[in-house]
Every structure is written in structure tokens, then in C-alpha cells.
């Protein structure tokens, strides 16, 4: 269900759903740290991330699962069956569009 903006069409339900998933993912500081590390250091395995962050490998694997479902990271098969995780910006772009649509007329007030 989209949110009306009172002066234009409702926000697309898909955009709202993607934004909600992104907000849930970003609410956790460990997931933000994982995303920041991938942004700074490029693709990495859960083991490599555990060496760089004060988070256990098991916790990182759990967070990477949620980040994969959300679409913020993409698993790629690496050498020797190791999975590397790479950032994916599509959900962030969709969330930015959602926020832009939501805030478009906030300053104008009710019409």
C-alpha cells in the first residue's frame, strides 16, 4: 500500500517495500559496519570481514544473509568454493527515490 503525497500519485508499493527492507537492514550497526567495510575494501568473504571487524564470523554470516535477501549485497562464487560478497546499489537507489517522492511536498504543507 502506497502513501499518498496529497498533491500527486501514491508512492509505488514496490518502492515502499524495498525502502522498508533497506531501513531494517541499516538499523543494525553491525550491518552498517559490514556495508562500510565492503564499500572501503571491495568484495570479501565472511571470513575476511571477520578479520577486519570486531564481529564473529558466524554473526557476519547471519548479517550477510539478511543483506543478500535485501539485495544490498550480492554473493559471488570465488575460488575454492568460497563466496565473496559485493555491494549492490539498486536497493539504495530505490530507497532514495522513495524518500524523494515522500518528501517532495513536505515544505509546501497541505494543499
Coordinates of N, CA and C in Angstrom, one line a residue:
X1 N 0.8 -1.2 0.0 CA 0.0 0.0 0.0 C 0.9 1.2 0.0
X2 N 0.7 2.1 -1.0 CA 1.5 3.3 -1.0 C 1.0 4.4 -0.2
X3 N 1.8 5.4 0.1 CA 1.5 6.5 0.9 C 1.1 7.7 0.0
X4 N -0.1 8.3 0.2 CA -0.4 9.4 -0.7 C 0.5 10.6 -0.4
X5 N 0.8 11.4 -1.4 CA 1.5 12.6 -1.1 C 0.7 13.9 -1.2
X6 N -0.6 13.7 -1.3 CA -1.6 14.8 -1.3 C -1.6 15.7 -2.5
X7 N -0.6 15.7 -3.3 CA -0.6 16.5 -4.5 C -0.3 15.8 -5.7
X8 N 0.0 14.5 -5.6 CA 0.4 13.7 -6.8 C 0.0 12.3 -6.5
X9 N 0.5 11.4 -7.4 CA 0.2 10.0 -7.3 C 0.8 9.3 -6.0
X10 N 0.2 8.2 -5.6 CA 0.7 7.5 -4.4 C 2.1 6.9 -4.8
X11 N 2.9 6.7 -3.7 CA 4.2 6.1 -3.9 C 4.0 4.7 -4.3
X12 N 4.8 4.2 -5.2 CA 4.7 2.8 -5.7 C 4.9 1.8 -4.5
X13 N 4.1 0.8 -4.4 CA 4.2 -0.1 -3.3 C 5.5 -0.9 -3.3
X14 N 6.0 -1.2 -4.5 CA 7.3 -1.9 -4.6 C 8.4 -1.0 -4.0
X15 N 8.4 0.3 -4.3 CA 9.4 1.2 -3.8 C 9.3 1.3 -2.3
X16 N 8.1 1.3 -1.8 CA 7.9 1.4 -0.3 C 8.5 0.1 0.4
X17 N 8.2 -1.0 -0.2 CA 8.7 -2.3 0.3 C 10.2 -2.4 0.3
X18 N 10.8 -2.0 -0.8 CA 12.3 -2.0 -0.9 C 12.8 -1.1 0.2
X19 N 12.3 0.1 0.3 CA 12.8 1.1 1.3 C 12.7 0.5 2.7
X20 N 11.5 -0.1 3.0 CA 11.4 -0.7 4.3 C 12.4 -1.7 4.6
X21 N 12.7 -2.6 3.7 CA 13.8 -3.6 3.9 C 15.1 -3.0 4.1
X22 N 15.4 -1.9 3.3 CA 16.7 -1.2 3.5 C 16.8 -0.6 4.8
X23 N 15.7 0.1 5.3 CA 15.7 0.7 6.6 C 16.0 -0.3 7.7
X24 N 15.3 -1.5 7.6 CA 15.5 -2.6 8.6 C 17.0 -3.0 8.6
X25 N 17.5 -3.2 7.4 CA 18.9 -3.6 7.3 C 19.9 -2.6 7.9
X26 N 19.6 -1.3 7.6 CA 20.5 -0.3 8.0 C 20.4 0.1 9.5
X27 N 19.3 -0.4 10.1 CA 19.1 -0.1 11.5 C 20.1 -0.8 12.4
X28 N 20.7 -1.8 12.0 CA 21.7 -2.5 12.8 C 23.1 -2.0 12.6
X29 N 23.8 -1.6 13.6 CA 25.2 -1.1 13.4 C 26.1 -2.1 12.9
X30 N 26.0 -3.4 13.2 CA 26.9 -4.4 12.6 C 26.7 -4.5 11.1
X31 N 25.5 -4.4 10.6 CA 25.2 -4.5 9.2 C 25.8 -3.2 8.5
X32 N 25.6 -2.1 9.2 CA 26.2 -0.9 8.6 C 27.7 -1.0 8.5
X33 N 28.3 -1.6 9.5 CA 29.8 -1.8 9.5 C 30.2 -2.7 8.4
X34 N 29.5 -3.8 8.2 CA 29.8 -4.7 7.1 C 29.7 -4.0 5.7
X35 N 28.6 -3.2 5.5 CA 28.5 -2.5 4.3 C 29.6 -1.5 4.1
X36 N 29.9 -0.8 5.2 CA 31.0 0.2 5.1 C 32.3 -0.5 4.8
X37 N 32.6 -1.6 5.3 CA 33.8 -2.4 5.0 C 33.9 -2.8 3.6
X38 N 32.7 -3.3 3.1 CA 32.7 -3.7 1.7 C 32.8 -2.5 0.8
X39 N 32.3 -1.4 1.1 CA 32.5 -0.1 0.3 C 33.9 0.3 0.3
X40 N 34.6 0.2 1.5 CA 36.0 0.6 1.5 C 37.0 -0.4 1.0
X41 N 36.7 -1.7 1.2 CA 37.7 -2.7 0.8 C 37.3 -3.5 -0.4
X42 N 36.2 -3.4 -0.9 CA 35.7 -4.2 -2.0 C 35.2 -5.5 -1.6
X43 N 34.9 -6.4 -2.6 CA 34.3 -7.7 -2.2 C 35.1 -8.5 -1.2
X44 N 34.4 -9.2 -0.4 CA 35.1 -10.0 0.7 C 34.3 -11.2 1.1
X45 N 34.9 -12.2 1.6 CA 34.2 -13.3 2.2 C 33.9 -13.0 3.7
X46 N 33.0 -13.8 4.2 CA 32.6 -13.6 5.6 C 33.9 -13.7 6.5
X47 N 34.8 -14.7 6.2 CA 36.0 -14.8 7.0 C 36.9 -13.6 6.9
X48 N 37.0 -13.0 5.7 CA 37.8 -11.8 5.5 C 37.2 -10.7 6.3
X49 N 35.9 -10.6 6.3 CA 35.2 -9.5 7.0 C 35.4 -9.7 8.5
X50 N 35.4 -10.9 9.0 CA 35.6 -11.2 10.4 C 37.0 -10.8 10.9
X51 N 38.0 -10.9 10.0 CA 39.3 -10.5 10.4 C 39.5 -9.0 10.5
X52 N 38.6 -8.2 9.8 CA 38.7 -6.8 9.8 C 37.7 -6.1 10.7
X53 N 36.7 -6.8 11.2 CA 35.7 -6.2 12.0 C 35.6 -6.9 13.4
X54 N 35.2 -6.2 14.4 CA 35.0 -6.8 15.7 C 33.7 -7.6 15.9
X55 N 33.4 -8.4 14.9 CA 32.2 -9.2 14.8 C 32.6 -10.6 14.5
X56 N 32.0 -11.6 15.1 CA 32.4 -13.0 14.8 C 32.0 -13.4 13.4
X57 N 32.6 -14.4 12.9 CA 32.3 -14.9 11.5 C 30.9 -15.4 11.4
X58 N 30.4 -16.0 12.5 CA 29.1 -16.5 12.5 C 28.0 -15.4 12.4
X59 N 28.3 -14.3 13.2 CA 27.4 -13.2 13.2 C 27.4 -12.5 11.8
X60 N 28.6 -12.4 11.2 CA 28.8 -11.8 9.9 C 28.0 -12.6 8.9
X61 N 28.1 -13.9 8.9 CA 27.4 -14.8 8.0 C 25.9 -14.5 8.1
X62 N 25.4 -14.4 9.4 CA 23.9 -14.2 9.6 C 23.5 -12.8 9.0
X63 N 24.3 -11.8 9.2 CA 24.0 -10.4 8.7 C 24.1 -10.4 7.2
X64 N 25.1 -11.2 6.6 CA 25.2 -11.2 5.1 C 24.0 -11.9 4.5
X65 N 23.4 -12.8 5.2 CA 22.2 -13.5 4.7 C 21.1 -12.5 4.6
X66 N 20.9 -11.7 5.6 CA 19.8 -10.6 5.5 C 20.2 -9.6 4.5
X67 N 21.4 -9.2 4.4 CA 21.8 -8.2 3.4 C 21.6 -8.7 2.0
X68 N 21.8 -10.0 1.8 CA 21.6 -10.6 0.5 C 20.1 -10.6 0.1
X69 N 19.3 -11.0 1.1 CA 17.8 -11.0 0.9 C 17.3 -9.6 0.5
X70 N 17.9 -8.6 1.2 CA 17.5 -7.2 1.0 C 18.0 -6.8 -0.4
X71 N 19.1 -7.4 -0.9 CA 19.7 -7.0 -2.2 C 20.8 -6.0 -2.0
X72 N 21.2 -5.7 -0.8 CA 22.3 -4.7 -0.6 C 23.6 -5.3 -0.9
X73 N 23.8 -6.7 -0.8 CA 25.0 -7.4 -1.2 C 24.6 -8.5 -2.2
X74 N 25.6 -8.9 -3.0 CA 25.4 -9.9 -3.9 C 26.5 -11.0 -3.8
X75 N 26.1 -12.2 -3.5 CA 27.1 -13.3 -3.3 C 27.7 -13.7 -4.7
X76 N 29.0 -13.9 -4.8 CA 29.6 -14.4 -6.0 C 30.5 -15.6 -5.6
X77 N 30.5 -16.6 -6.5 CA 31.3 -17.7 -6.2 C 32.8 -17.3 -6.5
X78 N 33.6 -17.6 -5.5 CA 35.0 -17.3 -5.6 C 35.8 -18.6 -5.8
X79 N 37.1 -18.5 -5.6 CA 37.9 -19.7 -5.8 C 37.7 -20.6 -4.6
X80 N 37.9 -21.9 -4.9 CA 37.8 -22.9 -3.9 C 36.4 -22.9 -3.1
X81 N 35.4 -22.7 -3.9 CA 34.0 -22.6 -3.3 C 33.8 -21.6 -2.3
X82 N 34.6 -20.6 -2.2 CA 34.4 -19.5 -1.2 C 33.5 -18.5 -1.8
X83 N 32.6 -18.0 -1.0 CA 31.6 -17.0 -1.5 C 32.1 -15.6 -1.1
X84 N 32.2 -14.7 -2.1 CA 32.6 -13.3 -1.8 C 31.3 -12.5 -2.0
X85 N 31.3 -11.5 -1.2 CA 30.1 -10.6 -1.2 C 30.5 -9.2 -1.7
X86 N 29.6 -8.7 -2.7 CA 29.9 -7.5 -3.3 C 28.7 -6.6 -3.1
X87 N 28.9 -5.3 -2.9 CA 27.8 -4.3 -2.7 C 26.9 -4.3 -4.0
X88 N 25.7 -4.0 -3.8 CA 24.7 -3.8 -4.9 C 24.0 -2.5 -4.5
X89 N 24.0 -1.5 -5.4 CA 23.4 -0.2 -5.1 C 22.0 -0.1 -5.5
X90 N 21.4 -1.0 -6.2 CA 20.0 -0.9 -6.6 C 19.0 -0.6 -5.5
X91 N 19.1 -1.4 -4.4 CA 18.1 -1.1 -3.3 C 18.3 0.3 -2.7
X92 N 19.5 0.8 -2.6 CA 19.7 2.2 -2.1 C 19.2 3.2 -3.1
X93 N 19.3 3.0 -4.4 CA 18.7 3.9 -5.4 C 17.2 3.9 -5.3
X94 N 16.6 2.8 -5.1 CA 15.2 2.7 -5.0 C 14.7 3.4 -3.7
X95 N 15.5 3.2 -2.6 CA 15.1 3.9 -1.3 C 15.3 5.4 -1.5
X96 N 16.3 5.9 -2.2 CA 16.4 7.3 -2.4 C 15.2 7.9 -3.2
X97 N 14.8 7.1 -4.2 CA 13.6 7.6 -5.0 C 12.4 7.6 -4.1
X98 N 12.2 6.6 -3.2 CA 11.1 6.5 -2.3 C 11.1 7.8 -1.4
X99 N 12.3 8.1 -0.8 CA 12.4 9.3 0.1 C 12.1 10.6 -0.6
X100 N 12.6 10.7 -1.9 CA 12.4 11.9 -2.7 C 10.9 12.0 -2.9
X101 N 10.2 11.0 -3.3 CA 8.8 11.0 -3.6 C 8.0 11.4 -2.3
X102 N 8.4 10.8 -1.2 CA 7.7 11.0 0.1 C 7.9 12.5 0.6
X103 N 9.1 13.0 0.4 CA 9.4 14.4 0.9 C 9.1 15.5 -0.1
X104 N 8.7 15.2 -1.3 CA 8.6 16.1 -2.4 C 7.8 17.4 -1.9
X105 N 6.7 17.2 -1.2 CA 5.9 18.4 -0.9 C 5.8 18.7 0.6
X106 N 6.7 18.2 1.4 CA 6.7 18.4 2.8 C 6.8 19.9 3.1
X107 N 7.7 20.6 2.4 CA 7.9 22.0 2.7 C 6.7 22.9 2.3
X108 N 6.0 22.4 1.3 CA 4.8 23.2 0.9 C 3.6 23.1 1.8
X109 N 3.6 22.0 2.6 CA 2.5 21.8 3.6 C 1.2 21.3 2.8
X110 N 0.1 21.2 3.6 CA -1.1 20.7 3.0 C -1.6 21.7 1.9
X111 N -2.1 21.1 0.9 CA -2.6 21.9 -0.2 C -4.0 22.1 -0.1

